[in-house]
XYZ file of C-alpha atoms in Angstrom:
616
model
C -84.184 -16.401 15.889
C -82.351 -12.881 16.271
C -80.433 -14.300 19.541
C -79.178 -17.294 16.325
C -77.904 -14.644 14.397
C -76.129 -12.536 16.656
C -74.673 -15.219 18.287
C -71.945 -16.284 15.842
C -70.449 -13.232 15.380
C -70.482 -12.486 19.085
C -68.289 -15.438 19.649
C -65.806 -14.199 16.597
C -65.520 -11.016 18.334
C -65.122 -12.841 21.650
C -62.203 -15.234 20.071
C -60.414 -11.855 18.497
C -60.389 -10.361 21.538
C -58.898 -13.222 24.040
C -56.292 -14.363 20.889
C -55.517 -10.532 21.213
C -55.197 -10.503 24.891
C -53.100 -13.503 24.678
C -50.819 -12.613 21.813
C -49.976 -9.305 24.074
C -49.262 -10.387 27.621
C -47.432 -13.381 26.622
C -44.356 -11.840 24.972
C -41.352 -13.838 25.903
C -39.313 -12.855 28.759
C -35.195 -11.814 27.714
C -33.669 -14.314 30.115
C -31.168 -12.323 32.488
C -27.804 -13.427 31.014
C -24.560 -14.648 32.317
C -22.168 -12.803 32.223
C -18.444 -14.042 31.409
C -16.047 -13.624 34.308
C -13.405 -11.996 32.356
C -16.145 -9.559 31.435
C -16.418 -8.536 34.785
C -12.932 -8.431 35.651
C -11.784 -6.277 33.159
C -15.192 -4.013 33.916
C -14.122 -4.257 37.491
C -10.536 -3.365 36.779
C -10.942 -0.373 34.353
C -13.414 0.874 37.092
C -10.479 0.611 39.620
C -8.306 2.748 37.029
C -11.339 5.454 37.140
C -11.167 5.376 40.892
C -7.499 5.929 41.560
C -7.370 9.634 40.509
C -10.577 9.948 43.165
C -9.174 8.732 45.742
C -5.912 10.742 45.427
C -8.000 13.932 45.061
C -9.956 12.862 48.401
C -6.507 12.252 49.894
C -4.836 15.156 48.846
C -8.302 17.526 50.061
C -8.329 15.574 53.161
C -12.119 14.347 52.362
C -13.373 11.383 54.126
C -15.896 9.452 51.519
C -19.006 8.330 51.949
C -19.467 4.886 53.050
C -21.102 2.193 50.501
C -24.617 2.804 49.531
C -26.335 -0.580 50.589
C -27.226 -2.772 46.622
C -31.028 -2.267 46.939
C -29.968 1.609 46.706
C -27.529 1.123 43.657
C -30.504 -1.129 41.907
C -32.533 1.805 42.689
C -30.090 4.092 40.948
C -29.640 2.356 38.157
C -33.099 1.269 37.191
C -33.958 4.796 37.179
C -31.227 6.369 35.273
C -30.814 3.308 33.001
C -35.076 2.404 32.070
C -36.518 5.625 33.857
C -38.440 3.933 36.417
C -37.692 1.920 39.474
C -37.416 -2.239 40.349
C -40.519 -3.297 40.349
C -40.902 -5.561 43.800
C -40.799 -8.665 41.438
C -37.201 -7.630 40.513
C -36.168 -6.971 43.708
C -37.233 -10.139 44.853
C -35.172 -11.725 42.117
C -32.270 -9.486 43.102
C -32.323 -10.797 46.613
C -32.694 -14.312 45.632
C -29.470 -13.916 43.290
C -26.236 -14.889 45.568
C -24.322 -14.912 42.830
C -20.985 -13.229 42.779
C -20.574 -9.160 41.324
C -24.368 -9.119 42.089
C -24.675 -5.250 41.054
C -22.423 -6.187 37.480
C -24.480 -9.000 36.219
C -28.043 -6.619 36.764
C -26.025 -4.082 35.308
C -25.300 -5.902 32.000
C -29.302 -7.650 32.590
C -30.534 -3.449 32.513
C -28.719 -2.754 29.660
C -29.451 -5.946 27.656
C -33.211 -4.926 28.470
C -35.291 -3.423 25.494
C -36.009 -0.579 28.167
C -32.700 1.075 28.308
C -32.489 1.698 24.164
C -36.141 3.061 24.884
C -35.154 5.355 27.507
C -31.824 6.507 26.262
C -33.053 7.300 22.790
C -35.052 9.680 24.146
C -32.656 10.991 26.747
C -29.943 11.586 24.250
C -31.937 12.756 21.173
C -32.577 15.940 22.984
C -29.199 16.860 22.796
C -29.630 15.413 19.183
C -32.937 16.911 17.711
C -34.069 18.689 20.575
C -37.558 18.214 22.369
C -39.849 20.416 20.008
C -41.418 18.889 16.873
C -40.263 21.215 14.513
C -42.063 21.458 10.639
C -44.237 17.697 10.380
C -43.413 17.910 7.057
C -39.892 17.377 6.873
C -39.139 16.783 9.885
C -40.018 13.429 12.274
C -38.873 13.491 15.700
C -40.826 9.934 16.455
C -38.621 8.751 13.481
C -35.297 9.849 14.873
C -35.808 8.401 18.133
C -37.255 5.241 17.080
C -34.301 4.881 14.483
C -31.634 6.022 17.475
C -33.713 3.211 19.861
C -32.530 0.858 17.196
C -28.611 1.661 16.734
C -28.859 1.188 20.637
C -30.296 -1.605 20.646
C -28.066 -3.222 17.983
C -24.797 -2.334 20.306
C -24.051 -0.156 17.289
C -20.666 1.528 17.428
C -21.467 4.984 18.819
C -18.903 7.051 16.044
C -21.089 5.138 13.025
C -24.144 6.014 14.769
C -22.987 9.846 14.899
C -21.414 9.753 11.089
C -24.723 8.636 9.992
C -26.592 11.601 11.827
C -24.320 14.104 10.206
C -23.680 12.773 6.632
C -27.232 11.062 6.249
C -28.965 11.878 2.906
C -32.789 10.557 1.959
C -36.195 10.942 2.900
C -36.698 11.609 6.517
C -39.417 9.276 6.961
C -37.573 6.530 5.538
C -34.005 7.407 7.053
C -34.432 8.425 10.689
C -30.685 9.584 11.131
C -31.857 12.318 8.091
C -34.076 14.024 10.901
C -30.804 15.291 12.284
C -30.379 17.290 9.556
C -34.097 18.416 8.766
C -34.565 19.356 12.263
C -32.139 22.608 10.878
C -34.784 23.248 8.843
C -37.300 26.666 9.633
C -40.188 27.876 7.570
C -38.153 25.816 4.688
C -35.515 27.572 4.797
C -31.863 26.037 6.026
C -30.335 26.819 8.904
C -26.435 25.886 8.468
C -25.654 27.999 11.873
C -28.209 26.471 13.782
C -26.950 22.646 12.922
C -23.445 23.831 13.360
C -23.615 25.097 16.980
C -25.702 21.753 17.977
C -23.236 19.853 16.291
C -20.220 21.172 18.419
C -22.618 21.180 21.411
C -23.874 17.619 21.323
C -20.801 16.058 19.617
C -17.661 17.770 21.098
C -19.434 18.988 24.359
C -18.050 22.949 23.695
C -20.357 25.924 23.056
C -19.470 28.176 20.126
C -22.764 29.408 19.585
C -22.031 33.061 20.284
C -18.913 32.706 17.232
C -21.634 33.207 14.886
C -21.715 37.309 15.321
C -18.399 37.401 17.308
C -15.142 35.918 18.364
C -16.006 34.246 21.916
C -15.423 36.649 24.913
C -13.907 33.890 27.167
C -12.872 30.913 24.983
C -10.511 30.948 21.457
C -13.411 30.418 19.341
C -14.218 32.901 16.548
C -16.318 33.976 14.248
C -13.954 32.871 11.122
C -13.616 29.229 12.648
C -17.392 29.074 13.359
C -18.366 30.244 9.474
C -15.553 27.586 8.518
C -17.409 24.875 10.190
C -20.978 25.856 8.969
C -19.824 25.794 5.326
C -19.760 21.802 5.217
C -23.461 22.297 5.905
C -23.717 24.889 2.778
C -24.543 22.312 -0.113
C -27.494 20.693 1.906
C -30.066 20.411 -0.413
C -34.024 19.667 0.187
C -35.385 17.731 -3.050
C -38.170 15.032 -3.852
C -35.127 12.640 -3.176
C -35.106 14.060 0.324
C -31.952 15.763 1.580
C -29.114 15.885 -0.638
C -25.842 17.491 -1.486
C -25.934 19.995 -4.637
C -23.053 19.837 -6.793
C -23.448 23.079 -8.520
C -23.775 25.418 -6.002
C -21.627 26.199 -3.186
C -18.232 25.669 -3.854
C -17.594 28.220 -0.996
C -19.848 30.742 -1.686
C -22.220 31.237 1.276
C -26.262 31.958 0.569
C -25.089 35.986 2.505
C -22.693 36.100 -1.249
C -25.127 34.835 -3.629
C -27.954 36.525 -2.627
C -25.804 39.384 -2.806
C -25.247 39.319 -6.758
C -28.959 38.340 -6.993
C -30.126 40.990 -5.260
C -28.230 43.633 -3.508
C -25.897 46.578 -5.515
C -24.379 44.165 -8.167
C -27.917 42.650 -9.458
C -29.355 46.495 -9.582
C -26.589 47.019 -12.136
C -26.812 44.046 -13.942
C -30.102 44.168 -14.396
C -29.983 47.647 -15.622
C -27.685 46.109 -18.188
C -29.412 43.251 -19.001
C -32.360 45.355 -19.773
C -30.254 47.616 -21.684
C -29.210 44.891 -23.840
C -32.459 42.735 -24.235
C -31.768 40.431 -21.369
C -33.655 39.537 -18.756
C -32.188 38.449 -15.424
C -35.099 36.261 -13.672
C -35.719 36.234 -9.892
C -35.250 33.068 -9.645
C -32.358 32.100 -11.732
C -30.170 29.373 -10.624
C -26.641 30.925 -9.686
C -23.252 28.570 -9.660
C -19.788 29.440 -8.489
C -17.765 27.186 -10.853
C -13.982 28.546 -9.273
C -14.163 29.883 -6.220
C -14.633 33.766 -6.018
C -13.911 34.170 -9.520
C -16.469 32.179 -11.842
C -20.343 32.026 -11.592
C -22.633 31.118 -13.934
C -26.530 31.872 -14.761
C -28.812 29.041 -15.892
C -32.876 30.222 -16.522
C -33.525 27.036 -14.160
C -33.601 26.446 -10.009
C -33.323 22.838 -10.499
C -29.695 21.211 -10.329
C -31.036 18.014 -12.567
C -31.493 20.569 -15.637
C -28.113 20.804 -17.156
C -29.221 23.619 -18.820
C -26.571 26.096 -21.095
C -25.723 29.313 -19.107
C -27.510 32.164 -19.650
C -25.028 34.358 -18.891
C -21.525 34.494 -16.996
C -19.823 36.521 -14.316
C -16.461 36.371 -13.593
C -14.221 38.842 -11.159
C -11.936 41.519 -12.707
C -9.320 43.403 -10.558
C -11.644 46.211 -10.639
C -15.333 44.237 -10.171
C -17.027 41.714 -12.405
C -17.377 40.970 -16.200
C -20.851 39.570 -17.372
C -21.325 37.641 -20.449
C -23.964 36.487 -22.476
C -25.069 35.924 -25.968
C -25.053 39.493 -26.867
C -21.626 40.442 -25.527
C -20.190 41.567 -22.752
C -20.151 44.150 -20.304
C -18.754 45.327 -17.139
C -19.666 46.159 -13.618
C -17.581 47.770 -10.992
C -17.291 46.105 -7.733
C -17.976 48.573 -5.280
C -18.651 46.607 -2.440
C -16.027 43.679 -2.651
C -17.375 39.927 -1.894
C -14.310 39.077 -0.365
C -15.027 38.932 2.482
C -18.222 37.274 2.253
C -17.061 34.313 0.674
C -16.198 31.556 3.145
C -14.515 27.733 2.517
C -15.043 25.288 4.558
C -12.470 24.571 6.961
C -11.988 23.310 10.795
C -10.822 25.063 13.339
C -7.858 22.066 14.635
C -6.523 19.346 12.867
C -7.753 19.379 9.588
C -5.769 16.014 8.743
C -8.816 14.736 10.276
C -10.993 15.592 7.541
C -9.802 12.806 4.709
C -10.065 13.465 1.262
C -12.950 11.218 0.270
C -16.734 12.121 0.447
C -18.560 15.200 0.269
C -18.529 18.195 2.728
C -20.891 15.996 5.424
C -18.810 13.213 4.876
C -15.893 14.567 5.567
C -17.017 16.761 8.931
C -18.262 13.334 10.333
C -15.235 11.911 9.671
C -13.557 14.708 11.741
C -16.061 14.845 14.453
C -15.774 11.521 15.007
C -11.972 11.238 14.162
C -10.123 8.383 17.082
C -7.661 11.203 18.039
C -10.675 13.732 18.634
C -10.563 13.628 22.474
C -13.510 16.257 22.752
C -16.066 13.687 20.504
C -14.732 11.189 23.572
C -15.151 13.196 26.233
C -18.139 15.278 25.634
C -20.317 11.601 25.923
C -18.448 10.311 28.503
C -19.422 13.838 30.295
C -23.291 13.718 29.135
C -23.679 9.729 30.549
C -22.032 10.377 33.514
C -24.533 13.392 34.014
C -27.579 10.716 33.327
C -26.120 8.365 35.542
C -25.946 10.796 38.720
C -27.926 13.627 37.755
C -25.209 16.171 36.608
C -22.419 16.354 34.896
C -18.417 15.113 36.181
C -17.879 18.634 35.727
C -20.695 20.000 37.612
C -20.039 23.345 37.915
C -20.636 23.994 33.923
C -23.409 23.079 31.662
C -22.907 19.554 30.117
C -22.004 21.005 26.675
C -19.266 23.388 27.761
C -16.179 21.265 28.720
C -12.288 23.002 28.548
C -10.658 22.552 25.400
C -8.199 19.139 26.320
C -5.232 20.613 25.964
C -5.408 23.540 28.034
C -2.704 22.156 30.999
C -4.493 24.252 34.090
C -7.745 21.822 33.375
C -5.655 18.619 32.993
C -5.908 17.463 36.515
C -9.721 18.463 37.162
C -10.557 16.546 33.407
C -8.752 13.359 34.136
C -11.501 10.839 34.850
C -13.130 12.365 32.015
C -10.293 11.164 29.381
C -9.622 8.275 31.336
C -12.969 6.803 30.465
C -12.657 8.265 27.343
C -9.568 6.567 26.207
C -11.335 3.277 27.794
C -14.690 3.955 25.687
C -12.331 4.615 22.166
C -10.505 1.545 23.225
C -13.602 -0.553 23.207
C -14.752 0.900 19.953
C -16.692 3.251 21.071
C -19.120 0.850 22.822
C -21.654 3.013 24.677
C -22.976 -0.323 27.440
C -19.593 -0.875 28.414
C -18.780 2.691 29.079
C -21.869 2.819 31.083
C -21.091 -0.507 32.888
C -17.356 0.895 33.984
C -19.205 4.329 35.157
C -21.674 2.383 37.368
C -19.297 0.145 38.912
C -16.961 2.963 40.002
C -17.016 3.668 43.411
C -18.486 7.113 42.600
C -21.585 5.338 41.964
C -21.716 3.180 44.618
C -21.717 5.492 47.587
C -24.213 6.620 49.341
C -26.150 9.632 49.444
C -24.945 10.520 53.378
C -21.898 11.919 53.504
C -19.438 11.274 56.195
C -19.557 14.970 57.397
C -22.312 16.923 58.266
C -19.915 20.119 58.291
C -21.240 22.423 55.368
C -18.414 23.740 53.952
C -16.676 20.310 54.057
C -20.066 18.899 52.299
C -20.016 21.217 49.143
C -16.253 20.014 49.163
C -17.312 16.502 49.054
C -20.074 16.936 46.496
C -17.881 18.524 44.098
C -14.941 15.858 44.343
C -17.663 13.048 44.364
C -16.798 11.697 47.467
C -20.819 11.734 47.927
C -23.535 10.091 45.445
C -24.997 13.782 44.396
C -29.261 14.167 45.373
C -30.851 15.297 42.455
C -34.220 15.927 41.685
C -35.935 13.680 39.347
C -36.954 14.186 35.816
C -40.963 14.458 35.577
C -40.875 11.182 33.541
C -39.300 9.349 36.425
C -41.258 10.664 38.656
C -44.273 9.433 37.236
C -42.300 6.371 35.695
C -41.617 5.407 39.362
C -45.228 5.826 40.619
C -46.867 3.788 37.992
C -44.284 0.634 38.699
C -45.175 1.099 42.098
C -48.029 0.580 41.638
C -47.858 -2.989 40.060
C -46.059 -5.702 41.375
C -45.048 -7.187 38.260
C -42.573 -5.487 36.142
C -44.049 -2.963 33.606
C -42.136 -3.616 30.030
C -42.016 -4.836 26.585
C -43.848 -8.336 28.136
C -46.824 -6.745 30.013
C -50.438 -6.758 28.623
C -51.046 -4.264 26.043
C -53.370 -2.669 28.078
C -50.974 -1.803 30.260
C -48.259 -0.397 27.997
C -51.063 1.782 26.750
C -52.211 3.380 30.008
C -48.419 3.721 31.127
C -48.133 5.470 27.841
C -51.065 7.670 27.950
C -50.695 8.433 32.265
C -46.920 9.551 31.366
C -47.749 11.563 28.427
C -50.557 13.694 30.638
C -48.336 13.780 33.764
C -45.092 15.520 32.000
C -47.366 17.151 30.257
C -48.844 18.860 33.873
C -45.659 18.522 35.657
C -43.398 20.583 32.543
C -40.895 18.975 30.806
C -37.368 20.629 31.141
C -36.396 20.470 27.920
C -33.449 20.070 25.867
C -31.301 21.206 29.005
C -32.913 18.646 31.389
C -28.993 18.525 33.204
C -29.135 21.437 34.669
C -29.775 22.573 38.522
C -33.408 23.442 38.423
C -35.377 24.193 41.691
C -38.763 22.348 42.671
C -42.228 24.421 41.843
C -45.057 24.507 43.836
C -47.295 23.558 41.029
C -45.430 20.591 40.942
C -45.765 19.787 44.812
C -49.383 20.275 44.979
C -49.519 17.839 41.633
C -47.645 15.279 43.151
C -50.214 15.210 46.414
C -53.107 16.719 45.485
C -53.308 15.151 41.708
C -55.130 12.630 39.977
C -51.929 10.599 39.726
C -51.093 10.022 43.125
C -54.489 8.837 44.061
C -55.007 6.850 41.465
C -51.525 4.532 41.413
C -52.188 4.435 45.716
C -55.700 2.930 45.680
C -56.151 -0.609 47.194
C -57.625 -2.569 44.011
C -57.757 -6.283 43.398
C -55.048 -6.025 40.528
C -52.790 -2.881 42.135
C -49.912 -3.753 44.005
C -51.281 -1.758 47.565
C -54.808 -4.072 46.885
C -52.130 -7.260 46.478
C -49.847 -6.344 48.774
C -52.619 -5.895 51.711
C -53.858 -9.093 51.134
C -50.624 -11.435 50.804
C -48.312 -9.512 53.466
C -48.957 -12.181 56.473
C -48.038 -9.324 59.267
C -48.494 -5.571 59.481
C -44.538 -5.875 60.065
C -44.079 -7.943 56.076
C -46.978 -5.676 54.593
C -44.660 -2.471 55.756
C -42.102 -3.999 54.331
C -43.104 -4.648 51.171
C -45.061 -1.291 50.655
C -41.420 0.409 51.253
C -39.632 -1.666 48.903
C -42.344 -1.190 46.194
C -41.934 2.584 46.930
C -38.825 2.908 47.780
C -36.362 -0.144 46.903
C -35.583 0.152 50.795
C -37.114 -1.354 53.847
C -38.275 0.998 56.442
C -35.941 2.006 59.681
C -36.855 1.519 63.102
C -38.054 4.955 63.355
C -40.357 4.611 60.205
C -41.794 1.025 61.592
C -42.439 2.589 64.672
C -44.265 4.979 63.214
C -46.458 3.073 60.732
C -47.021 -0.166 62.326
C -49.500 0.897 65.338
C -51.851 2.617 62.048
C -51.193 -1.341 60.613
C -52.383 -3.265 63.080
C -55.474 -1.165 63.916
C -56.438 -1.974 59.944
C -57.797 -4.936 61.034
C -60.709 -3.763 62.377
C -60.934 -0.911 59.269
C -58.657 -2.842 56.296
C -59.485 -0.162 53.754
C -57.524 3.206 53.496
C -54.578 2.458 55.581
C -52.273 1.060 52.865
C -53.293 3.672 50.396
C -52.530 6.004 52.821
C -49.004 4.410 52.971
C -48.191 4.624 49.376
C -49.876 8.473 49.314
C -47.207 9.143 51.799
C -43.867 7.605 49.908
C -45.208 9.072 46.614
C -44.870 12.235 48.428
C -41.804 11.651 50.401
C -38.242 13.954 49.524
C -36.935 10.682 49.123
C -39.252 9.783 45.910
């Protein structure tokens, strides 16, 4: 009786459970697509354009370049710079079986067409966007900025709309991802106009003027003026129940420094003392308005900008200081420490035909970040992909975020790849896949890692002209990216089980978590730890993705490889996108063919040893 009534809920459970099971690991597969051939000859030429001012350099150094990096190595490069991981031996297979012409252009175009790459370069880039910490939960979302940026990728949005939405966005931040680039400026809810202002030049015109806030720059013509000029288009950001906003009363080029000033510093003692004097209060919190700039404010009793309240009382500038009236008359105060100086307008440091005349302050900076004739908005991307595509930056000998100005003539020469793909990238309005498709079909890209001199001096030479494919250590969440497709020999994406995307979610969250993530400034030259080392061999991780199971790809591998010679094989190209070298198969194939006797351990032992190869 009891196994009756148990029984038909068991099977609904059952039923749930496979329809689930079903519904996630039978996604449908994004067919790899054709590409058009004048597509590829125009990628193919513009590439040639990039490499012409290369191969002059090489010439003119007397550098020999490296030879062609074989494809399988260039698949390898740009499955982890483009998705984060590397081919899965499924893909590789398909890339072999492909003798199509411009092999390495069509996968390029398939990688980029792949939901993966808007994953991985949402992330990538909104560090340089939002940064990598979470910042206050309550107004601020970083899941909701990167998942909104995941989308404008995705959509082959134009990348200047997707940067004058960052900066001129208004709305709730939960509701408006792009907001989150402003909130993120936001600490202990109070606004940070500096803060946004330096990341703004940083991520968007690839120049550092940070240090302008206290100072004019040491080394470069940036100063402190031009800095305060540029933070002032931030100075009417506004948090309300609306979300962020632009107030209209308030800030018509007086800075918080100025109005906190009258509220509170020499000018408010005397005021109040005559306020009180006359029967007037001045409360703490009264909402103070600069109606013409530095010469008109005005008092209301309210802090809300909906209340179109009468003013209270009025201050206006005199030769000699400021005139306050109210109800009960007037009086006068004399300025003895000017606000001159204090007040700022807003104001660019070049070009200010840029700015239009339409729109508010935001509006108008986007407009001249993002401005066709603004060669730094070009360049400064171009720069940053170029760094994820090799490692570092073109100009590898400065932080990603600190190019020349353009028009300094001494730089012209060493910056001229960098504005030819710019120009190319503006051309193509502003399409972010195709400038990544020129990049990787450049013959920068393309070369291998060996360089065709083994004479130091002549190799540092080489590196910096990129007449070598740069080695570079990986970022944690390749590293671990790279040992979980390893260890399946399926792809792992959109289309796998559920399961699956939830323990690659959950391993890769705990492994960058033990590894260290390098932050915001994940471009720059950072030596190995030993910590890390002694993770990579000694960890959970490794032994867990290099265990022979039934449904792992050293278990699979083992038992469909029909010599110790094919199972080598393939347990190199699922590690390494690479088969091994006569030296390697000499090495590992006497340990294969005594497995027979023992078949468990050896092929583990394998995959322990590539996980924790320089090469991986």
């Amino acid at each position: 009786m009891k196994i009756k009534r148990v029984f038909p809920p068991l099977l609904v459970v059952i039923g749930v459970g496979l329809l689930t099971a079903i519904a996630a690991s039978t996604a449908i597969r994004t067919e790899r697509p054709e590409l058009p051939e004048n597509i590829i000859e125009d990628v193919t030429a513009t590439a040639a354009r990039i490499d012409d001012p290369m191969l002059r350099r090489w010439d003119e150094l007397g550098i020999a370049p490296a030879p062609s990096a074989d494809e399988l190595e260039v698949l390898r490069r740009l499955s982890l710079a483009l998705h984060g991981t590397i081919p899965s031996l499924e893909e590789i297979r398909l890339f072999e079986a492909d003798a199509g012409p411009h092999r390495l252009t069509r996968w390029t175009a398939a990688m980029l067409n792949d939901p993966r790459f808007a994953d991985y370069f949402a992330e990538r880039l909104a560090r340089a966007y939002v940064g990598v910490e979470e910042g206050e939960f309550v107004i601020f979302r970083r899941d909701r900025f990167t998942d909104w940026l995941r989308i404008q990728l995705g959509d082959r949005r134009p990348y200047d709309e997707i940067v004058r939405e960052m900066i001129s966005g208004r709305g709730v931040w939960t509701g408006k991802g792009e907001v989150n680039f402003v909130t993120a400026g936001f600490a202990n809810e109070e606004f940070d106009a500096n803060k946004l202002t330096a990341r703004t030049v940083r991520a968007f015109l690839g120049q550092r003027m940070d240090c302008a806030q206290c100072h004019d720059h040491p080394f470069d013509d940036w100063t402190q003026d031009q800095f305060q000029g540029l933070a002032a288009y931030y100075g009417q950001v506004e948090l309300s129940l609306a979300g962020i906003r632009d107030k209209s009363g308030e800030a018509f080029g007086l800075p918080d420094k100025a109005a906190e000033y009258l509220k509170t510093g020499t000018i408010a003692t005397e005021l109040r003392k005559r306020f009180r004097e006359n029967g007037d209060g001045l409360r703490k919190h009264a909402r103070l308005e600069m109606v013409a700039a530095d010469r008109l404010w005005v008092v209301r009793d309210s802090q809300k900008i909906e209340e179109n309240l009468e003013p209270r009382f009025v201050i206006r500038r005199t030769p000699t200081g400021f005139a306050v009236s109210s109800y009960e008359g007037e009086y006068f105060i004399e300025d003895r420490d000017s606000l001159e100086q204090q007040v700022v307008d807003p104001s660019v440091p070049f070009h200010p035909e840029w700015l239009g005349t339409e729109g508010t302050r935001r509006d108008r900076l986007a407009a001249w970040v993002t401005h066709p004739d603004n060669r730094r908005f070009d360049r400064a991307l171009v720069n940053r992909v170029w760094g994820l595509l090799f490692g570092k930056p073109y100009l590898s000998d400065r932080p990603v975020d600190d190019l020349p100005d353009p028009d300094r003539e001494e730089d012209a020469e060493e910056t001229r790849v960098l504005d030819l793909l710019g120009c190319d990238f503006r051309e193509q309005g502003c399409d972010l896949r195709r400038l990544v498709q020129v990049i990787a079909a450049t013959r920068a890209f393309r070369m291998d890692s060996r360089a065709a001199t083994s004479d130091p001096q002549q190799l540092e030479q080489a590196e910096r002209a990129w007449a070598v494919f740069p080695i570079t250590r990986r970022r944690p969440e390749q590293v671990i990216g790279a040992m979980l497709q390893a260890n399946t020999v399926r792809t792992v994406d959109q289309n796998s089980h559920l399961f699956v995307r939830f323990q690659k979610f959950i391993r890769e969250r705990d492994f960058v978590n033990e590894y260290g993530d390098l932050g915001e400034n994940e471009l720059d030259d950072r030596a190995g730890t030993i910590s890390q080392a002694l993770l990579r061999m000694n960890g959970e991780f490794a032994h867990e993705m290099a265990e022979e199971e039934p449904f792992t790809a050293p278990g699979r591998i083992a038992s469909y490889s029909s010599t110790p010679e094919k199972l080598l094989e393939n347990c190199f190209l699922a590690c390494l996108t690479r088969r091994p070298t006569p030296e390697e198969a000499a090495y590992f194939l006497p340990q294969l063919e005594d497995d027979n006797d023992e078949p468990d351990g050896v092929v583990q032992d394998v995959f322990w040893t590539l996980f924790n190869s320089p090469e991986f």
